[in-house]
Coordinates of C-alpha atoms in Angstrom, one line a residue:
X13 CA -40.8 -55.2 17.3
X14 CA -43.9 -55.5 15.3
X15 CA -43.8 -54.5 11.7
X16 CA -46.1 -51.7 12.3
X17 CA -49.3 -52.9 10.7
X18 CA -50.6 -53.6 14.2
X19 CA -54.1 -54.9 14.8
X20 CA -55.2 -53.9 11.3
X21 CA -52.7 -56.3 9.7
X22 CA -50.9 -55.8 6.4
X23 CA -52.8 -55.3 3.2
X24 CA -52.6 -58.3 0.9
X25 CA -49.8 -60.8 1.3
X26 CA -47.3 -59.9 4.0
X27 CA -46.5 -60.0 7.7
X28 CA -48.8 -58.7 10.4
X29 CA -45.8 -58.8 12.9
X30 CA -42.2 -60.0 13.1
X31 CA -40.0 -60.1 16.1
X32 CA -36.6 -61.6 17.0
X33 CA -36.3 -63.3 20.4
X34 CA -34.1 -61.9 23.2
X35 CA -30.8 -63.4 21.9
X36 CA -31.6 -63.2 18.2
X37 CA -31.5 -66.9 17.6
X38 CA -35.2 -67.1 16.6
X39 CA -37.7 -65.2 14.5
X40 CA -41.4 -65.1 15.1
X41 CA -43.8 -63.9 12.3
X42 CA -47.6 -63.6 12.2
X43 CA -49.8 -63.4 9.2
X44 CA -53.5 -63.5 8.4
X45 CA -53.4 -67.3 8.2
X46 CA -51.3 -68.1 11.3
X47 CA -47.9 -67.7 12.8
X48 CA -44.5 -69.3 12.5
X49 CA -41.3 -69.7 14.5
X50 CA -38.0 -69.9 12.8
X51 CA -34.5 -70.8 14.0
X52 CA -31.9 -68.4 12.6
X53 CA -28.8 -70.0 13.8
X54 CA -27.6 -70.8 10.3
X55 CA -27.1 -68.5 7.3
X56 CA -28.0 -71.0 4.5
X57 CA -30.8 -72.8 6.3
X58 CA -34.0 -71.3 7.8
X59 CA -35.8 -74.0 9.9
X60 CA -39.5 -73.5 10.7
X61 CA -39.7 -75.1 14.1
X62 CA -43.4 -74.4 14.8
X63 CA -46.4 -73.4 12.7
X64 CA -49.9 -72.6 13.9
X65 CA -53.1 -71.8 12.0
X66 CA -54.3 -69.3 14.5
X67 CA -55.6 -66.5 12.2
X68 CA -54.9 -62.8 12.2
X69 CA -52.0 -62.9 14.7
X70 CA -50.5 -59.4 15.2
X71 CA -48.4 -60.1 18.3
X72 CA -46.2 -63.2 18.7
X73 CA -43.2 -63.3 21.1
X74 CA -41.0 -66.2 22.0
X75 CA -39.0 -66.4 25.2
X76 CA -35.4 -67.1 24.2
X77 CA -35.2 -70.5 22.5
X78 CA -37.8 -72.1 24.7
X79 CA -41.2 -73.5 23.9
X80 CA -43.0 -70.6 25.6
X81 CA -44.7 -68.3 23.1
X82 CA -47.2 -65.4 23.7
X83 CA -49.8 -64.8 21.0
X84 CA -52.5 -62.1 20.5
X85 CA -54.8 -62.1 17.5
X86 CA -57.2 -59.6 15.9
X87 CA -60.1 -61.9 16.8
X88 CA -59.5 -61.3 20.5
X89 CA -57.3 -58.3 20.7
X90 CA -57.8 -57.9 24.5
X91 CA -56.7 -61.4 25.3
X92 CA -53.2 -62.7 25.7
X93 CA -52.6 -66.4 25.3
X94 CA -49.4 -68.1 26.6
X95 CA -48.6 -71.5 25.0
X96 CA -46.1 -74.3 25.4
X97 CA -46.0 -74.9 21.7
X98 CA -43.9 -78.0 21.8
X99 CA -46.4 -79.8 24.0
X100 CA -49.4 -78.2 22.3
X101 CA -50.8 -76.8 25.6
X102 CA -52.1 -73.5 26.8
X103 CA -50.4 -72.3 29.9
X104 CA -52.9 -69.6 30.6
X105 CA -54.6 -66.6 29.1
X106 CA -55.3 -63.1 30.4
X107 CA -57.9 -60.6 29.3
X108 CA -57.5 -56.8 29.6
X109 CA -59.7 -53.7 29.4
X110 CA -58.4 -52.6 26.0
X111 CA -56.5 -53.9 23.0
X112 CA -53.1 -55.2 23.7
X113 CA -50.5 -53.2 21.8
X114 CA -47.2 -54.9 22.8
X115 CA -45.9 -57.8 24.9
X116 CA -42.3 -58.0 26.2
X117 CA -40.7 -60.7 28.3
X118 CA -37.6 -62.0 30.0
X119 CA -36.9 -64.8 32.4
X120 CA -38.4 -62.9 35.3
X121 CA -41.2 -60.7 33.9
X122 CA -43.9 -60.5 31.3
X123 CA -45.0 -57.0 30.4
X124 CA -48.3 -56.2 28.6
X125 CA -48.7 -52.7 27.2
X126 CA -52.0 -51.0 26.4
X127 CA -52.5 -47.5 25.2
X128 CA -52.7 -45.9 28.6
X129 CA -51.6 -48.6 31.0
X130 CA -48.9 -51.2 31.6
X131 CA -49.3 -54.6 33.3
X132 CA -46.3 -56.4 34.9
X133 CA -46.6 -60.2 35.5
X134 CA -44.3 -62.6 37.2
X135 CA -43.4 -65.0 34.5
X136 CA -43.0 -68.0 36.8
X137 CA -46.7 -68.2 37.7
X138 CA -48.2 -65.3 35.6
X139 CA -49.3 -63.5 38.8
X140 CA -50.1 -59.9 38.1
X141 CA -47.6 -57.9 40.2
X142 CA -48.2 -54.3 39.2
X143 CA -50.5 -52.2 37.1
X144 CA -49.3 -48.8 35.9
X145 CA -52.4 -46.8 35.2
X146 CA -52.9 -43.5 33.4
X147 CA -49.6 -43.6 31.6
X148 CA -49.2 -41.1 28.7
X149 CA -51.1 -42.0 25.6
X150 CA -49.0 -44.6 23.7
X151 CA -51.0 -45.7 20.7
X152 CA -48.2 -47.7 19.2
X153 CA -47.5 -49.6 22.4
X154 CA -43.9 -48.5 22.4
X155 CA -41.9 -50.1 25.3
X156 CA -38.8 -52.1 26.0
X157 CA -37.8 -54.6 28.6
X158 CA -34.2 -55.5 29.3
X159 CA -33.4 -59.1 28.5
X160 CA -31.1 -59.4 31.6
X161 CA -33.6 -60.6 34.2
X162 CA -31.2 -59.7 37.0
X163 CA -32.1 -56.1 36.4
X164 CA -35.4 -56.1 34.6
X165 CA -35.7 -52.5 33.6
X166 CA -38.7 -51.4 31.7
X167 CA -38.8 -48.3 29.4
X168 CA -41.9 -46.6 28.1
X169 CA -42.8 -43.0 27.0
X170 CA -43.2 -40.4 29.7
X171 CA -45.0 -38.0 27.5
X172 CA -47.2 -38.0 24.4
X173 CA -45.7 -34.7 23.0
X174 CA -42.0 -34.9 23.7
X175 CA -39.4 -37.7 23.9
X176 CA -39.3 -38.4 27.6
X177 CA -38.5 -42.0 28.7
X178 CA -39.6 -43.5 32.0
X179 CA -37.2 -46.1 33.4
X180 CA -39.0 -48.5 35.7
X181 CA -37.5 -51.3 37.8
X182 CA -39.8 -54.3 37.0
X183 CA -38.1 -56.5 39.7
X184 CA -38.5 -54.0 42.6
X185 CA -41.6 -52.4 41.1
X186 CA -40.4 -48.8 41.4
X187 CA -39.7 -45.9 39.1
X188 CA -35.9 -45.3 38.6
X189 CA -35.6 -42.2 36.6
X190 CA -37.0 -40.1 33.7
X191 CA -34.7 -39.4 30.7
X192 CA -35.4 -36.3 28.6
X193 CA -34.2 -37.9 25.4
X194 CA -35.7 -35.9 22.5
X195 CA -37.7 -32.8 21.7
X196 CA -40.3 -34.8 19.7
X197 CA -42.3 -37.9 20.6
X198 CA -40.5 -41.3 20.8
X199 CA -40.5 -43.7 17.9
X200 CA -38.2 -46.5 19.0
X201 CA -36.4 -47.6 22.2
X202 CA -34.3 -50.7 23.1
X203 CA -31.9 -52.0 25.8
X204 CA -28.6 -53.7 25.3
X205 CA -28.3 -57.3 26.4
X206 CA -27.0 -56.5 29.9
X207 CA -29.6 -53.7 30.5
X208 CA -26.9 -51.1 31.1
X209 CA -27.5 -49.0 28.0
X210 CA -30.7 -47.7 26.3
X211 CA -31.0 -46.4 22.7
X212 CA -33.8 -44.1 21.5
X213 CA -35.0 -42.3 18.4
X214 CA -37.8 -39.8 18.0
X215 CA -40.5 -39.4 15.3
X216 CA -38.2 -37.1 13.3
X217 CA -35.8 -40.0 12.9
X218 CA -32.7 -37.9 12.4
X219 CA -30.9 -38.5 15.7
X220 CA -30.3 -41.6 17.7
X221 CA -29.1 -41.3 21.3
X222 CA -27.7 -43.8 23.8
X223 CA -28.0 -43.4 27.5
X224 CA -26.5 -45.2 30.6
X225 CA -28.9 -47.2 32.7
X226 CA -30.0 -46.7 35.4
X227 CA -28.4 -43.2 35.6
X228 CA -29.8 -41.9 32.3
X229 CA -26.7 -40.1 31.2
X230 CA -26.1 -39.5 27.5
X231 CA -23.3 -41.6 26.2
X232 CA -23.5 -41.3 22.4
X233 CA -25.4 -39.4 19.8
X234 CA -25.6 -40.6 16.2
X235 CA -27.1 -38.8 13.2
X236 CA -29.0 -40.9 10.7
X237 CA -29.4 -38.1 8.3
X238 CA -30.5 -34.5 7.8
X239 CA -32.2 -34.4 4.4
X240 CA -35.5 -35.9 5.5
X241 CA -37.5 -37.1 8.4
X242 CA -38.1 -40.9 8.6
X243 CA -40.0 -43.4 10.7
X244 CA -37.4 -45.5 12.6
X245 CA -39.2 -48.8 13.2
X246 CA -36.4 -50.8 14.8
X247 CA -33.3 -50.4 17.0
X248 CA -31.1 -53.2 18.2
X249 CA -27.7 -53.5 19.9
X250 CA -25.1 -56.1 19.0
X251 CA -24.7 -58.8 21.8
X252 CA -21.7 -56.9 23.3
X253 CA -23.2 -53.5 22.8
X254 CA -20.4 -52.3 20.6
X255 CA -22.7 -51.7 17.6
X256 CA -26.2 -50.4 17.2
X257 CA -28.4 -50.9 14.1
X258 CA -31.4 -48.8 13.0
X259 CA -34.0 -49.5 10.3
X260 CA -36.7 -47.2 9.0
X261 CA -39.2 -46.9 6.2
X262 CA -36.3 -45.9 3.8
X263 CA -34.1 -48.2 1.8
X264 CA -31.1 -47.8 4.2
X265 CA -30.3 -49.6 7.4
X266 CA -27.6 -47.9 9.5
X267 CA -25.1 -49.5 11.8
X268 CA -23.4 -47.3 14.3
X269 CA -20.3 -48.1 16.3
X270 CA -20.1 -47.2 20.0
X271 CA -16.4 -46.2 20.0
X272 CA -14.5 -47.1 23.1
X273 CA -12.4 -44.3 24.5
X274 CA -9.4 -44.3 26.9
X275 CA -9.2 -42.4 30.2
X276 CA -8.1 -39.3 28.5
X277 CA -11.2 -39.2 26.3
X278 CA -9.2 -40.4 23.2
X279 CA -9.5 -43.6 21.3
X280 CA -7.1 -46.4 22.4
X281 CA -5.8 -46.6 18.8
X282 CA -5.8 -43.1 17.3
X283 CA -6.8 -42.8 13.6
X284 CA -7.2 -40.0 11.1
X285 CA -11.0 -39.9 11.7
X286 CA -10.3 -39.7 15.5
X287 CA -7.9 -36.8 14.9
X288 CA -10.5 -35.0 12.7
X289 CA -13.1 -35.6 15.3
X290 CA -10.9 -34.1 18.0
X291 CA -10.4 -31.0 15.9
X292 CA -14.1 -30.6 15.3
X293 CA -14.7 -31.1 19.0
X294 CA -12.3 -28.4 19.9
X295 CA -13.8 -26.0 17.3
X296 CA -17.3 -26.7 18.4
X297 CA -16.8 -24.7 21.7
X298 CA -16.7 -21.5 19.6
X299 CA -19.8 -22.2 17.6
X300 CA -23.6 -21.9 18.4
X301 CA -25.0 -24.8 20.4
X302 CA -27.1 -26.2 17.5
X303 CA -24.2 -26.2 15.1
X304 CA -21.7 -27.6 17.6
X305 CA -24.2 -30.4 18.5
X306 CA -24.4 -31.5 14.9
X307 CA -20.6 -31.5 14.6
X308 CA -20.3 -33.8 17.6
X309 CA -22.7 -36.4 16.2
X310 CA -21.2 -39.6 14.8
X311 CA -22.2 -40.9 11.4
X312 CA -23.0 -44.5 10.4
X313 CA -20.2 -47.0 10.6
X314 CA -21.8 -49.4 8.1
X315 CA -24.9 -49.3 6.0
X316 CA -27.2 -51.7 4.1
X317 CA -29.2 -50.8 1.0
X318 CA -32.4 -52.7 0.9
X319 CA -34.0 -53.6 -2.4
X320 CA -37.3 -51.9 -1.7
X321 CA -38.1 -48.7 0.2
X322 CA -41.2 -47.7 2.1
X323 CA -41.7 -51.0 3.9
X324 CA -41.6 -51.5 7.7
X325 CA -39.0 -54.0 8.9
X326 CA -37.2 -55.2 12.0
X327 CA -33.5 -55.6 12.3
X328 CA -31.0 -57.2 14.7
X329 CA -27.3 -57.8 15.0
X330 CA -26.2 -61.4 15.8
X331 CA -23.2 -63.7 15.6
X332 CA -24.1 -66.6 13.3
X333 CA -21.6 -69.3 12.6
X334 CA -18.9 -67.3 14.3
X335 CA -19.3 -64.2 12.1
X336 CA -21.2 -60.9 12.8
X337 CA -24.4 -60.6 10.8
X338 CA -27.2 -58.1 10.3
X339 CA -30.6 -59.7 9.9
X340 CA -33.6 -57.7 8.4
X341 CA -37.1 -59.1 8.3
X342 CA -39.3 -57.1 6.0
X343 CA -43.1 -56.7 6.0
X344 CA -43.3 -58.4 2.5
X345 CA -42.2 -61.7 4.1
X346 CA -38.5 -61.9 3.5
X347 CA -35.5 -62.3 5.8
X348 CA -32.2 -60.7 4.5
X349 CA -28.9 -61.8 6.1
X350 CA -25.9 -59.5 5.6
X351 CA -22.2 -59.8 6.5
X352 CA -20.9 -57.0 8.7
X353 CA -17.2 -56.0 8.6
X354 CA -16.6 -55.1 12.3
X355 CA -13.3 -53.4 11.6
X356 CA -13.8 -51.3 8.5
X357 CA -17.6 -51.0 8.2
X358 CA -18.9 -49.7 4.9
X359 CA -21.5 -51.3 2.7
X360 CA -22.6 -54.7 4.1
X361 CA -22.7 -57.6 1.7
X362 CA -26.0 -59.5 1.2
X363 CA -25.3 -63.3 1.7
X364 CA -28.7 -64.9 1.8
X365 CA -32.4 -64.1 1.3
X366 CA -35.1 -66.4 2.8
X367 CA -38.9 -66.4 2.2
X368 CA -40.8 -66.5 5.4
X369 CA -44.0 -67.9 3.9
X370 CA -45.3 -69.3 0.6
X371 CA -42.4 -71.7 0.0
X372 CA -43.3 -74.8 2.0
X373 CA -40.2 -76.9 1.0
X374 CA -38.0 -74.5 2.9
X375 CA -39.7 -75.5 6.1
X376 CA -40.1 -79.3 5.9
X377 CA -36.8 -80.1 7.7
X378 CA -37.6 -77.8 10.6
X379 CA -41.1 -79.4 11.0
X380 CA -39.6 -82.9 11.0
X381 CA -37.1 -82.0 13.7
X382 CA -39.7 -80.3 15.9
X383 CA -37.2 -78.2 17.7
X384 CA -34.5 -75.7 17.1
X385 CA -30.9 -76.9 17.0
X386 CA -29.0 -76.2 20.2
X387 CA -27.8 -72.6 20.2
X388 CA -24.1 -72.0 19.7
X389 CA -22.0 -70.8 22.6
X390 CA -22.3 -67.1 23.2
X391 CA -19.6 -65.1 21.5
X392 CA -19.1 -61.4 21.7
X393 CA -19.0 -59.2 18.7
X394 CA -15.5 -58.2 19.6
X395 CA -14.4 -61.9 19.6
X396 CA -16.2 -62.3 16.3
X397 CA -14.4 -59.3 14.9
X398 CA -11.0 -60.9 15.7
X399 CA -12.1 -64.2 14.2
X400 CA -13.5 -62.4 11.1
X401 CA -10.2 -60.7 10.4
X402 CA -8.7 -64.2 9.7
X403 CA -11.7 -65.7 7.9
X404 CA -13.5 -65.1 4.6
X405 CA -16.3 -62.5 4.9
X406 CA -18.8 -64.4 2.7
X407 CA -20.6 -67.8 3.0
X408 CA -22.2 -69.5 0.4
X409 CA -56.8 -75.4 19.8
X410 CA -54.8 -75.9 22.8
X411 CA -55.1 -78.7 25.2
X412 CA -55.3 -77.6 28.8
X413 CA -52.6 -79.1 31.1
X414 CA -51.0 -78.4 34.4
X415 CA -47.2 -77.6 34.3
X416 CA -45.0 -77.7 37.3
X417 CA -43.7 -74.4 38.6
X418 CA -42.3 -72.4 41.4
X419 CA -44.0 -70.2 43.9
X420 CA -43.9 -66.4 43.7
X421 CA -41.7 -66.0 46.9
X422 CA -39.0 -68.1 45.2
X423 CA -39.3 -71.0 47.7
X424 CA -39.2 -74.5 46.3
X425 CA -42.4 -76.4 46.3
X426 CA -42.5 -79.9 47.6
X427 CA -38.7 -80.2 47.7
X428 CA -38.1 -78.9 44.2
X429 CA -34.8 -77.0 43.7
X430 CA -34.7 -73.7 42.0
X431 CA -32.4 -73.9 39.0
X432 CA -29.0 -72.2 39.3
X433 CA -29.7 -70.1 36.2
X434 CA -32.4 -68.2 38.2
X435 CA -29.6 -66.5 40.0
X436 CA -27.5 -65.7 37.0
X437 CA -26.1 -62.2 36.9
X438 CA -26.7 -61.8 33.1
X439 CA -28.2 -63.4 30.0
X440 CA -27.7 -67.2 29.7
X441 CA -27.5 -69.6 26.8
X442 CA -30.6 -71.8 27.0
X443 CA -31.8 -75.1 25.8
X444 CA -35.5 -76.0 25.8
X445 CA -37.0 -77.5 29.0
X446 CA -34.6 -75.7 31.3
X447 CA -34.4 -72.4 29.4
X448 CA -37.2 -70.6 31.1
X449 CA -38.6 -70.8 34.6
X450 CA -41.3 -73.5 34.5
X451 CA -44.7 -71.9 34.7
X452 CA -47.8 -72.9 36.6
X453 CA -50.8 -73.5 34.3
X454 CA -52.4 -70.7 36.3
X455 CA -52.0 -69.5 39.8
X456 CA -55.5 -70.7 40.9
X457 CA -55.6 -73.8 38.7
X458 CA -58.0 -72.3 36.2
X459 CA -57.5 -71.8 32.5
X460 CA -57.8 -68.0 32.3
X461 CA -57.0 -64.9 34.3
X462 CA -58.3 -61.4 34.3
X463 CA -56.5 -58.2 34.9
X464 CA -56.7 -56.7 38.4
X465 CA -55.4 -53.4 39.7
X466 CA -52.7 -53.2 42.4

């Protein structure tokens, strides 16, 4: 979810990277002068919960709302540092043969993506479990890891020339399937929260497709537009996977609705648009395949018009203060928060703009607190939609230390008990010290690790 500047960094003031955490309660940004972690659980207030002066950071990823953060800087682009930022300690670091292009993590796995290889670590003790060598050239480091650690699926390009997607089981360390998603190379991929759906877009940027996981069957096809090719930089599902947002280098962010259909293939509540869609579907059987395919593609359910075009940005859908919101972090250092009408869609209303750097007074409160406020109970977009109908739609140098951990085989060490959340079937709501599996400082007691092939 980097902004696209990568290791070269943005020119002049701006972000080198920006990424939302796995449940969209936190935003991490990196610049030439350091990186910051923000809590985004409120619309009107943006708390900076941690700030570091590590220069030229181009990858920063936080694990849920925990104190675990992964950082890669231009000074050492082959080295990944894992920190416990609240304690000010380095958990470990690993060095690789080439520059690190992306890092993805959930409660079971940490994945490091290089241009032609992928490394899979066990996040409990950072042991390297698997090295996928000689993968197709992937200069942008495109990959996705499902946030549901019960089925840690990893997706990465299966070809450098066409849009093939490899689905890999990062828990069982085996390839699941290959999805022929697009005719042109991939530009963006993402899983839904449960790891049962995968959305993808190609470099053309005109069509977005959604597939079932692990089967790889096509569920939906959405058309972003036909007038021009664009660079889609970000895809994100809503928490309940009923909506999908897509941002690009244009001024428009699209939100698509994954319509639920009854057993007969029709919508549960027929509408005029559903009737017209049914007529088009019937007529498409008499038309050429290319024309009928275009007719069967759904258009955007809701849209956002950004103030500036041509910038890279990342977007996410979240429920904040019991209402569905669209969050867009732009490469010029701003966070835009929009209200989303989950029933009628249309143009989304901008409710708040935050500066991510340069305005210190916005961050004083977060620094004083030293931690993010407890996350709100998980609420589905569907539940938020019901609530929204009855509510207004607008609202005003690390120190080395040894950390306790659990062994790779899952057995408790010295009588310790594995937390119940380790066996959770899906994503869980977390709060700090128990929100991620405690990690050993390093499996051999040293400060650093090196890649090894398996």
